[in-house]
Amino acid sequence: MKLAAASATDQGRVRGNNEDAFLVDDDRALFAVADGMGGHRGGEVASHTAIEALRAAVANGTPLHDAITRANLAVLARAAGDDELTGMGTTLTAIVAIGGRQLLIGHVGDSRAYLLHNGELHRATDDHSLVEELVREGRLTPEQAESHPQRAIVTRALGVDDDVDVDLYTLEVDAGDRVVLCSDGLTTMVRERDIERLARSEPDPQSLADAFVRAANDAGGEDNITVVVIDVLEVDTPAPPDPATLLDDETTPGSRSAVIAPPDPPEPPVPKEPRAKGSRRRTVRNAILVLLPLLLIVGAATAALGWYARSSYFVGVSGNEVVIYKGVPGGVLGWNPTVDHRTGLTVSELSPLDRDRVQTNNSRGSLTTAQQYVDRLEASVTTTTTTTTTAPSTTTTSVKPRTTTTKAP
Ligand code: MN
């Protein structure tokens, strides 16, 4: 791809200094605009630090997304330990040619990239600003946004956090196309239709860059103005055999969708991969963290159940004989009750209540309580047999037969 680039920067008519920075690296086909913010010299340092870190990273072969991530860390590192620079940040919108007809845009903040294709201007980037987000959410009209008092508030910038979300866009360009990178000092002062008109009417890129600065200053020049104009002179042929691209070219030339691909990076998502790996590792670890206690609980519950099944006793019937069973009536998870010992008592000897209790296995507890219950049964049987054989005692008397026997005779 053959490109011709020009640039211009100006502090405007209001600001005391220029906190914007830009990069035109023809050899690497790398271009960028940064708009710094922060007190004292912070903004200036932030934008220049980011631009230099970006340049160095791309020169080392770092993909654009990673290069911007490194620029972010560079700004943070530069601010660390310097009170005058604390809180500084910067926007960064960068473009690199990646072969064929493709330009790759990496973008953070409210600087912008535009594409002029067939005389029509298309905005290629979304602003990370409060008012633009409100417009996207339908809470502000674009007209309201233009004059909104908080339009300078950015929602994403370098130098704020270790982790920065970088938007990537690919731009399919043709020979004759023109790309404009600019800080908000242009776009807050000059309407898009005027930007389009100038971009269309000024053939020389340097003249255009200067014209943009002049127009912004003529409109008040309230902010620093920085512009990089990149003319696409030639694209690499043959283009990669992408059927979608061919279709776009032939059927819908000049339409926005045909020219500006959605922000879907064809670049290998290098920074995303470690993040994905990290989260996968985290998922596995989380699964273990969840499963381990679960397994322990299940194991403990099984053991407790087994212990319960084997350590409890109840009085029941085997054949016609009253016996003490070890276990739980009906069994638990394969632990079936076993006869622990026989009593020699027959069911028919018991009072109706006891018979019922025994036959429904309605007495459960420790071996001691089972033994005590059997003792009471035996006592009641001896009492009833010695006193009278016909009338089994009532419910209440059967419970305390021993006291009656010892005291009555
Ligand atoms: Mn600005």
Short mmCIF file of C-alpha atoms and ligand atoms in Angstrom, two decimals:
data_model
loop_
_atom_site.label_atom_id
_atom_site.label_comp_id
_atom_site.label_asym_id
_atom_site.label_seq_id
_atom_site.Cartn_x
_atom_site.Cartn_y
_atom_site.Cartn_z
CA MET A 1 0.00 0.00 0.00
CA LYS A 2 1.32 3.43 -0.90
CA LEU A 3 0.35 6.27 1.40
CA ALA A 4 1.09 9.97 1.64
CA ALA A 5 0.63 11.62 5.00
CA ALA A 6 0.65 15.15 6.33
CA SER A 7 -0.01 16.64 9.75
CA ALA A 8 -0.67 19.82 11.64
CA THR A 9 -1.04 20.69 15.30
CA ASP A 10 -1.91 23.93 16.99
CA GLN A 11 -2.64 24.97 20.54
CA GLY A 12 -5.70 26.93 19.47
CA ARG A 13 -6.80 30.33 20.71
CA VAL A 14 -7.73 29.62 24.28
CA ARG A 15 -5.36 27.08 25.81
CA GLY A 16 -1.99 28.06 27.22
CA ASN A 17 -0.24 24.97 25.91
CA ASN A 18 -0.66 22.13 23.46
CA GLU A 19 -1.41 18.81 25.12
CA ASP A 20 -1.96 16.99 21.83
CA ALA A 21 0.67 14.82 20.21
CA PHE A 22 0.81 12.93 16.94
CA LEU A 23 2.88 10.43 15.03
CA VAL A 24 3.59 10.10 11.34
CA ASP A 25 5.88 7.15 10.67
CA ASP A 26 5.91 6.69 6.91
CA ASP A 27 8.34 3.78 7.02
CA ARG A 28 6.08 1.68 9.20
CA ALA A 29 2.87 3.14 7.79
CA LEU A 30 1.95 4.04 11.36
CA PHE A 31 0.00 7.16 12.25
CA ALA A 32 -1.53 8.36 15.50
CA VAL A 33 -3.13 11.22 17.35
CA ALA A 34 -3.15 11.59 21.15
CA ASP A 35 -4.99 14.20 23.19
CA GLY A 36 -3.56 14.49 26.70
CA MET A 37 -5.30 15.66 29.84
CA GLY A 38 -4.14 16.47 33.33
CA GLY A 39 -2.93 19.38 35.38
CA HIS A 40 0.37 21.27 34.99
CA ARG A 41 2.29 19.54 32.23
CA GLY A 42 0.48 16.23 32.76
CA GLY A 43 -1.57 16.23 29.58
CA GLU A 44 1.41 17.00 27.42
CA VAL A 45 3.55 14.35 29.07
CA ALA A 46 0.77 11.76 28.83
CA SER A 47 0.15 12.24 25.10
CA HIS A 48 3.84 12.27 24.21
CA THR A 49 4.58 9.27 26.43
CA ALA A 50 1.79 7.30 24.78
CA ILE A 51 2.90 8.21 21.26
CA GLU A 52 6.52 7.29 21.95
CA ALA A 53 5.58 3.98 23.61
CA LEU A 54 3.30 3.15 20.69
CA ARG A 55 6.02 3.90 18.17
CA ALA A 56 8.61 1.83 20.06
CA ALA A 57 6.25 -1.12 20.48
CA VAL A 58 5.20 -1.23 16.83
CA ALA A 59 8.86 -0.87 15.81
CA ASN A 60 9.54 -4.00 17.88
CA GLY A 61 6.91 -5.89 15.94
CA THR A 62 4.20 -5.64 18.58
CA PRO A 63 0.67 -5.86 17.15
CA LEU A 64 -1.30 -2.64 17.36
CA HIS A 65 -3.62 -3.71 20.15
CA ASP A 66 -0.71 -4.72 22.38
CA ALA A 67 1.23 -1.63 21.42
CA ILE A 68 -1.64 0.51 22.74
CA THR A 69 -1.81 -1.59 25.88
CA ARG A 70 1.90 -0.91 26.37
CA ALA A 71 1.37 2.78 25.75
CA ASN A 72 -1.20 2.70 28.53
CA LEU A 73 1.27 1.08 30.93
CA ALA A 74 3.93 3.59 29.89
CA VAL A 75 1.65 6.50 30.81
CA LEU A 76 0.85 4.88 34.16
CA ALA A 77 4.52 4.23 34.86
CA ARG A 78 5.46 7.79 33.93
CA ALA A 79 2.82 9.19 36.30
CA ALA A 80 3.77 6.92 39.19
CA GLY A 81 5.68 8.71 41.89
CA ASP A 82 5.39 12.14 40.30
CA ASP A 83 2.84 14.30 42.10
CA GLU A 84 2.64 16.75 39.22
CA LEU A 85 1.72 14.00 36.80
CA THR A 86 -0.71 12.06 38.97
CA GLY A 87 -4.03 11.59 37.24
CA MET A 88 -2.79 12.41 33.78
CA GLY A 89 -4.24 10.53 30.84
CA THR A 90 -4.55 10.62 27.10
CA THR A 91 -6.62 9.50 24.18
CA LEU A 92 -4.94 7.49 21.46
CA THR A 93 -6.20 6.77 17.98
CA ALA A 94 -3.69 4.97 15.81
CA ILE A 95 -3.69 3.55 12.30
CA VAL A 96 -1.35 1.03 10.77
CA ALA A 97 -1.41 -0.50 7.28
CA ILE A 98 -1.65 -4.26 7.54
CA GLY A 99 -1.40 -5.20 3.88
CA GLY A 100 -3.74 -5.69 1.01
CA ARG A 101 -6.28 -2.92 1.18
CA GLN A 102 -6.54 -2.97 4.93
CA LEU A 103 -5.79 -0.41 7.55
CA LEU A 104 -6.11 -1.32 11.19
CA ILE A 105 -7.34 1.26 13.68
CA GLY A 106 -6.73 1.02 17.42
CA HIS A 107 -8.73 3.49 19.40
CA VAL A 108 -9.24 4.73 22.97
CA GLY A 109 -10.91 8.03 23.85
CA ASP A 110 -12.61 10.81 21.89
CA SER A 111 -10.15 11.54 19.14
CA ARG A 112 -11.47 10.29 15.81
CA ALA A 113 -10.66 8.56 12.57
CA TYR A 114 -12.62 9.46 9.41
CA LEU A 115 -12.59 7.90 6.00
CA LEU A 116 -13.31 9.92 2.89
CA HIS A 117 -14.41 7.48 0.20
CA ASN A 118 -15.92 8.57 -3.12
CA GLY A 119 -16.30 12.08 -1.72
CA GLU A 120 -18.26 10.92 1.32
CA LEU A 121 -17.01 11.26 4.85
CA HIS A 122 -17.55 8.31 7.23
CA ARG A 123 -16.67 8.33 10.86
CA ALA A 124 -14.72 5.15 11.58
CA THR A 125 -14.48 5.30 15.37
CA ASP A 126 -16.89 5.60 18.27
CA ASP A 127 -16.09 8.29 20.82
CA HIS A 128 -15.50 7.09 24.35
CA SER A 129 -17.09 10.17 25.80
CA LEU A 130 -20.00 10.76 28.12
CA VAL A 131 -22.13 12.63 25.61
CA GLU A 132 -21.49 10.13 22.80
CA GLU A 133 -22.55 7.31 25.07
CA LEU A 134 -25.71 9.21 25.92
CA VAL A 135 -26.33 9.68 22.20
CA ARG A 136 -25.79 5.97 21.57
CA GLU A 137 -28.23 5.19 24.35
CA GLY A 138 -30.73 7.58 22.78
CA ARG A 139 -30.70 9.91 25.77
CA LEU A 140 -29.24 12.85 23.86
CA THR A 141 -29.71 13.91 20.24
CA PRO A 142 -26.54 14.50 18.21
CA GLU A 143 -27.52 18.19 18.14
CA GLN A 144 -27.74 18.32 21.95
CA ALA A 145 -24.39 16.56 22.16
CA GLU A 146 -22.68 19.18 20.04
CA SER A 147 -23.26 21.91 22.57
CA HIS A 148 -23.30 19.78 25.72
CA PRO A 149 -21.27 21.36 28.54
CA GLN A 150 -19.80 17.97 29.49
CA ARG A 151 -18.80 16.93 25.99
CA ALA A 152 -15.13 16.98 26.99
CA ILE A 153 -15.58 14.17 29.52
CA VAL A 154 -14.00 11.00 28.20
CA THR A 155 -15.09 7.62 29.48
CA ARG A 156 -12.00 5.76 28.31
CA ALA A 157 -8.40 6.92 28.26
CA LEU A 158 -4.86 5.68 28.64
CA GLY A 159 -3.26 6.24 32.03
CA VAL A 160 -6.34 5.48 34.10
CA ASP A 161 -6.13 1.77 34.78
CA ASP A 162 -3.76 -1.15 34.17
CA ASP A 163 -6.37 -2.70 31.96
CA VAL A 164 -7.58 -0.66 29.03
CA ASP A 165 -10.26 -1.63 26.56
CA VAL A 166 -8.98 -0.92 23.05
CA ASP A 167 -11.40 -0.74 20.13
CA LEU A 168 -10.03 -2.25 16.93
CA TYR A 169 -11.45 -1.54 13.49
CA THR A 170 -10.33 -2.61 10.07
CA LEU A 171 -10.74 -0.18 7.26
CA GLU A 172 -10.93 -1.41 3.68
CA VAL A 173 -9.54 1.33 1.49
CA ASP A 174 -9.15 2.00 -2.19
CA ALA A 175 -6.68 4.18 -4.02
CA GLY A 176 -7.99 7.73 -3.83
CA ASP A 177 -9.41 7.29 -0.34
CA ARG A 178 -8.38 9.67 2.37
CA VAL A 179 -8.14 9.01 6.09
CA VAL A 180 -8.23 11.76 8.70
CA LEU A 181 -7.12 11.37 12.30
CA CYS A 182 -7.95 14.27 14.56
CA SER A 183 -8.28 15.38 18.16
CA ASP A 184 -11.56 16.78 19.44
CA GLY A 185 -10.19 20.29 19.00
CA LEU A 186 -11.22 19.92 15.36
CA THR A 187 -14.50 18.09 15.79
CA THR A 188 -15.90 20.27 18.56
CA MET A 189 -15.20 23.38 16.50
CA VAL A 190 -15.93 22.26 12.94
CA ARG A 191 -19.08 20.42 11.86
CA GLU A 192 -18.72 17.11 10.08
CA ARG A 193 -20.23 18.44 6.88
CA ASP A 194 -17.55 21.14 6.85
CA ILE A 195 -14.86 18.59 7.57
CA GLU A 196 -16.22 16.60 4.62
CA ARG A 197 -16.34 19.63 2.37
CA LEU A 198 -12.74 20.57 3.14
CA ALA A 199 -11.49 16.98 2.81
CA ARG A 200 -13.16 16.71 -0.58
CA SER A 201 -12.04 20.03 -1.96
CA GLU A 202 -8.41 20.18 -0.88
CA PRO A 203 -6.23 17.88 -2.98
CA ASP A 204 -2.97 18.31 -1.11
CA PRO A 205 -2.87 16.55 2.27
CA GLN A 206 -0.67 19.18 3.91
CA SER A 207 -2.90 21.98 2.68
CA LEU A 208 -5.87 20.09 4.04
CA ALA A 209 -4.27 19.60 7.48
CA ASP A 210 -3.53 23.31 7.64
CA ALA A 211 -7.04 24.16 6.46
CA PHE A 212 -8.53 22.07 9.26
CA VAL A 213 -6.49 23.91 11.89
CA ARG A 214 -7.46 27.25 10.38
CA ALA A 215 -11.15 26.30 10.35
CA ALA A 216 -11.05 25.25 14.01
CA ASN A 217 -9.33 28.46 15.01
CA ASP A 218 -11.74 30.51 12.94
CA ALA A 219 -14.56 28.87 14.88
CA GLY A 220 -13.01 29.85 18.20
CA GLY A 221 -10.10 27.47 18.63
CA GLU A 222 -11.20 26.52 22.15
CA ASP A 223 -9.01 23.43 22.31
CA ASN A 224 -5.75 22.16 20.91
CA ILE A 225 -6.19 21.01 17.31
CA THR A 226 -4.28 18.12 15.81
CA VAL A 227 -4.82 16.51 12.43
CA VAL A 228 -3.11 13.75 10.47
CA VAL A 229 -4.24 13.31 6.87
CA ILE A 230 -3.36 10.06 5.08
CA ASP A 231 -3.98 9.73 1.37
CA VAL A 232 -4.17 6.24 -0.07
CA LEU A 233 -2.22 6.40 -3.32
CA GLU A 234 -2.08 2.70 -4.13
CA VAL A 235 -3.38 -0.48 -2.58
CA ASP A 236 -1.62 -3.82 -2.76
CA THR A 237 -2.93 -6.10 -5.48
CA PRO A 238 -4.08 -8.74 -5.79
CA ALA A 239 -6.37 -8.32 -2.87
CA PRO A 240 -6.78 -11.36 -0.61
CA PRO A 241 -9.43 -13.67 -2.09
CA ASP A 242 -12.11 -12.76 0.41
CA PRO A 243 -15.47 -13.44 -1.27
CA ALA A 244 -17.26 -11.04 1.07
CA THR A 245 -14.88 -8.26 0.14
CA LEU A 246 -15.27 -8.95 -3.58
CA LEU A 247 -19.02 -8.93 -3.24
CA ASP A 248 -18.94 -5.62 -1.42
CA ASP A 249 -16.72 -4.10 -4.07
CA GLU A 250 -18.89 -5.13 -6.94
CA THR A 251 -22.34 -4.63 -5.58
CA THR A 252 -22.24 -1.73 -3.19
CA PRO A 253 -19.35 0.56 -4.01
CA GLY A 254 -19.13 3.55 -1.73
CA SER A 255 -21.64 2.36 0.80
CA ARG A 256 -20.48 2.71 4.32
CA SER A 257 -20.91 -0.92 5.21
CA ALA A 258 -18.83 -1.91 2.22
CA VAL A 259 -15.99 0.30 3.24
CA ILE A 260 -15.84 0.23 6.98
CA ALA A 261 -15.80 -3.22 8.45
CA PRO A 262 -17.39 -3.66 11.85
CA PRO A 263 -14.95 -3.42 14.76
CA ASP A 264 -13.97 -7.04 14.35
CA PRO A 265 -10.20 -7.36 14.54
CA PRO A 266 -8.61 -9.60 11.92
CA GLU A 267 -5.37 -9.08 13.79
CA PRO A 268 -4.51 -12.08 15.95
CA PRO A 269 -6.12 -11.20 19.28
CA VAL A 270 -2.86 -11.52 21.15
CA PRO A 271 -3.86 -9.73 24.36
CA LYS A 272 -7.20 -11.42 24.46
CA GLU A 273 -5.68 -14.85 24.39
CA PRO A 274 -3.82 -14.73 27.70
CA ARG A 275 -6.91 -13.19 29.21
CA ALA A 276 -8.99 -16.06 27.86
CA LYS A 277 -6.43 -18.55 29.11
CA GLY A 278 -6.43 -16.86 32.45
CA SER A 279 -10.16 -17.05 32.73
CA ARG A 280 -10.14 -20.68 31.63
CA ARG A 281 -7.62 -21.46 34.33
CA ARG A 282 -9.75 -19.52 36.74
CA THR A 283 -12.79 -21.55 35.70
CA VAL A 284 -10.99 -24.82 36.37
CA ARG A 285 -9.76 -23.57 39.69
CA ASN A 286 -13.22 -22.33 40.57
CA ALA A 287 -14.67 -25.71 39.64
CA ILE A 288 -12.23 -27.40 42.00
CA LEU A 289 -13.00 -24.88 44.70
CA VAL A 290 -16.68 -25.63 44.32
CA LEU A 291 -16.40 -29.37 43.80
CA LEU A 292 -13.92 -30.11 46.56
CA PRO A 293 -16.12 -28.99 49.47
CA LEU A 294 -19.04 -30.62 47.71
CA LEU A 295 -17.21 -33.94 47.53
CA LEU A 296 -16.18 -33.57 51.16
CA ILE A 297 -19.77 -32.89 52.14
CA VAL A 298 -21.06 -35.84 50.14
CA GLY A 299 -18.37 -38.07 51.63
CA ALA A 300 -19.10 -36.92 55.15
CA ALA A 301 -22.82 -37.30 54.62
CA THR A 302 -22.37 -40.85 53.30
CA ALA A 303 -20.18 -41.74 56.25
CA ALA A 304 -22.65 -40.19 58.68
CA LEU A 305 -25.49 -42.04 57.04
CA GLY A 306 -23.59 -45.31 57.23
CA TRP A 307 -22.73 -44.69 60.83
CA TYR A 308 -26.34 -43.81 61.56
CA ALA A 309 -27.58 -46.88 59.68
CA ARG A 310 -25.26 -49.19 61.57
CA SER A 311 -25.25 -47.63 64.99
CA SER A 312 -28.95 -47.24 65.65
CA TYR A 313 -31.16 -49.96 66.94
CA PHE A 314 -34.84 -50.63 66.97
CA VAL A 315 -37.16 -53.22 68.36
CA GLY A 316 -38.96 -55.20 65.72
CA VAL A 317 -40.30 -58.59 64.82
CA SER A 318 -38.56 -61.55 63.28
CA GLY A 319 -41.06 -64.28 62.48
CA ASN A 320 -43.23 -64.09 65.58
CA GLU A 321 -40.41 -63.16 67.90
CA VAL A 322 -39.56 -59.74 69.27
CA VAL A 323 -35.95 -58.94 68.38
CA ILE A 324 -33.56 -56.02 68.57
CA TYR A 325 -32.42 -54.98 65.14
CA LYS A 326 -29.22 -53.20 64.44
CA GLY A 327 -29.76 -50.62 61.71
CA VAL A 328 -32.59 -48.52 60.38
CA PRO A 329 -36.03 -49.94 59.55
CA GLY A 330 -36.08 -50.55 55.80
CA GLY A 331 -32.34 -50.00 55.58
CA VAL A 332 -30.39 -47.03 54.29
CA LEU A 333 -28.44 -47.04 51.02
CA GLY A 334 -27.78 -50.74 51.10
CA TRP A 335 -27.19 -51.03 54.82
CA ASN A 336 -30.00 -53.34 55.81
CA PRO A 337 -30.89 -53.92 59.44
CA THR A 338 -29.61 -57.14 61.01
CA VAL A 339 -30.91 -58.98 64.06
CA ASP A 340 -28.70 -57.92 66.95
CA HIS A 341 -30.30 -60.15 69.49
CA ARG A 342 -33.43 -62.12 70.20
CA THR A 343 -35.66 -61.63 73.21
CA GLY A 344 -37.66 -64.86 73.36
CA LEU A 345 -40.80 -62.76 73.55
CA THR A 346 -43.56 -63.50 71.06
CA VAL A 347 -45.64 -60.79 69.51
CA SER A 348 -48.87 -62.36 70.70
CA GLU A 349 -47.78 -61.94 74.32
CA LEU A 350 -47.64 -58.15 73.96
CA SER A 351 -50.30 -55.60 74.72
CA PRO A 352 -52.05 -54.24 71.58
CA LEU A 353 -50.13 -50.98 71.87
CA ASP A 354 -46.76 -52.67 72.23
CA ARG A 355 -47.60 -55.12 69.47
CA ASP A 356 -48.38 -52.18 67.26
CA ARG A 357 -45.21 -50.36 68.23
CA VAL A 358 -43.04 -53.38 67.66
CA GLN A 359 -44.64 -54.37 64.39
CA THR A 360 -44.27 -50.86 62.98
CA ASN A 361 -40.67 -50.68 64.20
CA ASN A 362 -41.79 -47.59 66.02
CA SER A 363 -39.02 -47.56 68.63
CA ARG A 364 -35.65 -46.41 67.49
CA GLY A 365 -32.54 -45.29 69.27
CA SER A 366 -29.39 -46.62 70.85
CA LEU A 367 -28.83 -50.21 71.92
CA THR A 368 -29.43 -49.11 75.51
CA THR A 369 -32.84 -47.59 74.78
CA ALA A 370 -33.78 -50.64 72.74
CA GLN A 371 -32.71 -52.87 75.62
CA GLN A 372 -34.67 -50.78 78.10
CA TYR A 373 -37.73 -51.00 75.92
CA VAL A 374 -37.41 -54.78 75.69
CA ASP A 375 -36.99 -54.89 79.49
CA ARG A 376 -40.26 -53.02 79.86
CA LEU A 377 -41.94 -55.35 77.38
CA GLU A 378 -40.72 -58.37 79.31
CA ALA A 379 -41.87 -56.85 82.58
CA SER A 380 -45.30 -56.04 81.20
CA VAL A 381 -45.63 -59.53 79.86
CA THR A 382 -44.73 -61.08 83.24
CA THR A 383 -47.09 -58.67 84.97
CA THR A 384 -50.00 -59.43 82.71
CA THR A 385 -49.36 -63.14 82.80
CA THR A 386 -49.05 -63.30 86.57
CA THR A 387 -52.05 -61.08 87.31
CA THR A 388 -54.52 -62.04 84.65
CA THR A 389 -54.32 -63.72 81.29
CA THR A 390 -57.51 -62.33 79.83
CA ALA A 391 -57.32 -58.57 80.21
CA PRO A 392 -54.27 -56.92 78.75
CA SER A 393 -53.54 -53.74 80.62
CA THR A 394 -54.49 -50.36 79.28
CA THR A 395 -52.20 -48.08 77.49
CA THR A 396 -51.07 -46.26 80.59
CA THR A 397 -50.44 -49.22 82.83
CA SER A 398 -48.35 -51.00 80.24
CA VAL A 399 -45.84 -48.20 80.31
CA LYS A 400 -45.04 -48.62 83.99
CA PRO A 401 -45.57 -52.28 84.67
CA ARG A 402 -42.49 -52.76 86.78
CA THR A 403 -43.53 -50.29 89.47
CA THR A 404 -46.93 -51.99 89.65
CA THR A 405 -45.44 -55.42 90.03
CA THR A 406 -42.94 -54.50 92.66
CA LYS A 407 -45.48 -52.56 94.74
CA ALA A 408 -48.70 -54.50 94.19
CA PRO A 409 -47.90 -57.97 95.48
MN MN B 1 -8.81 17.97 23.22
#
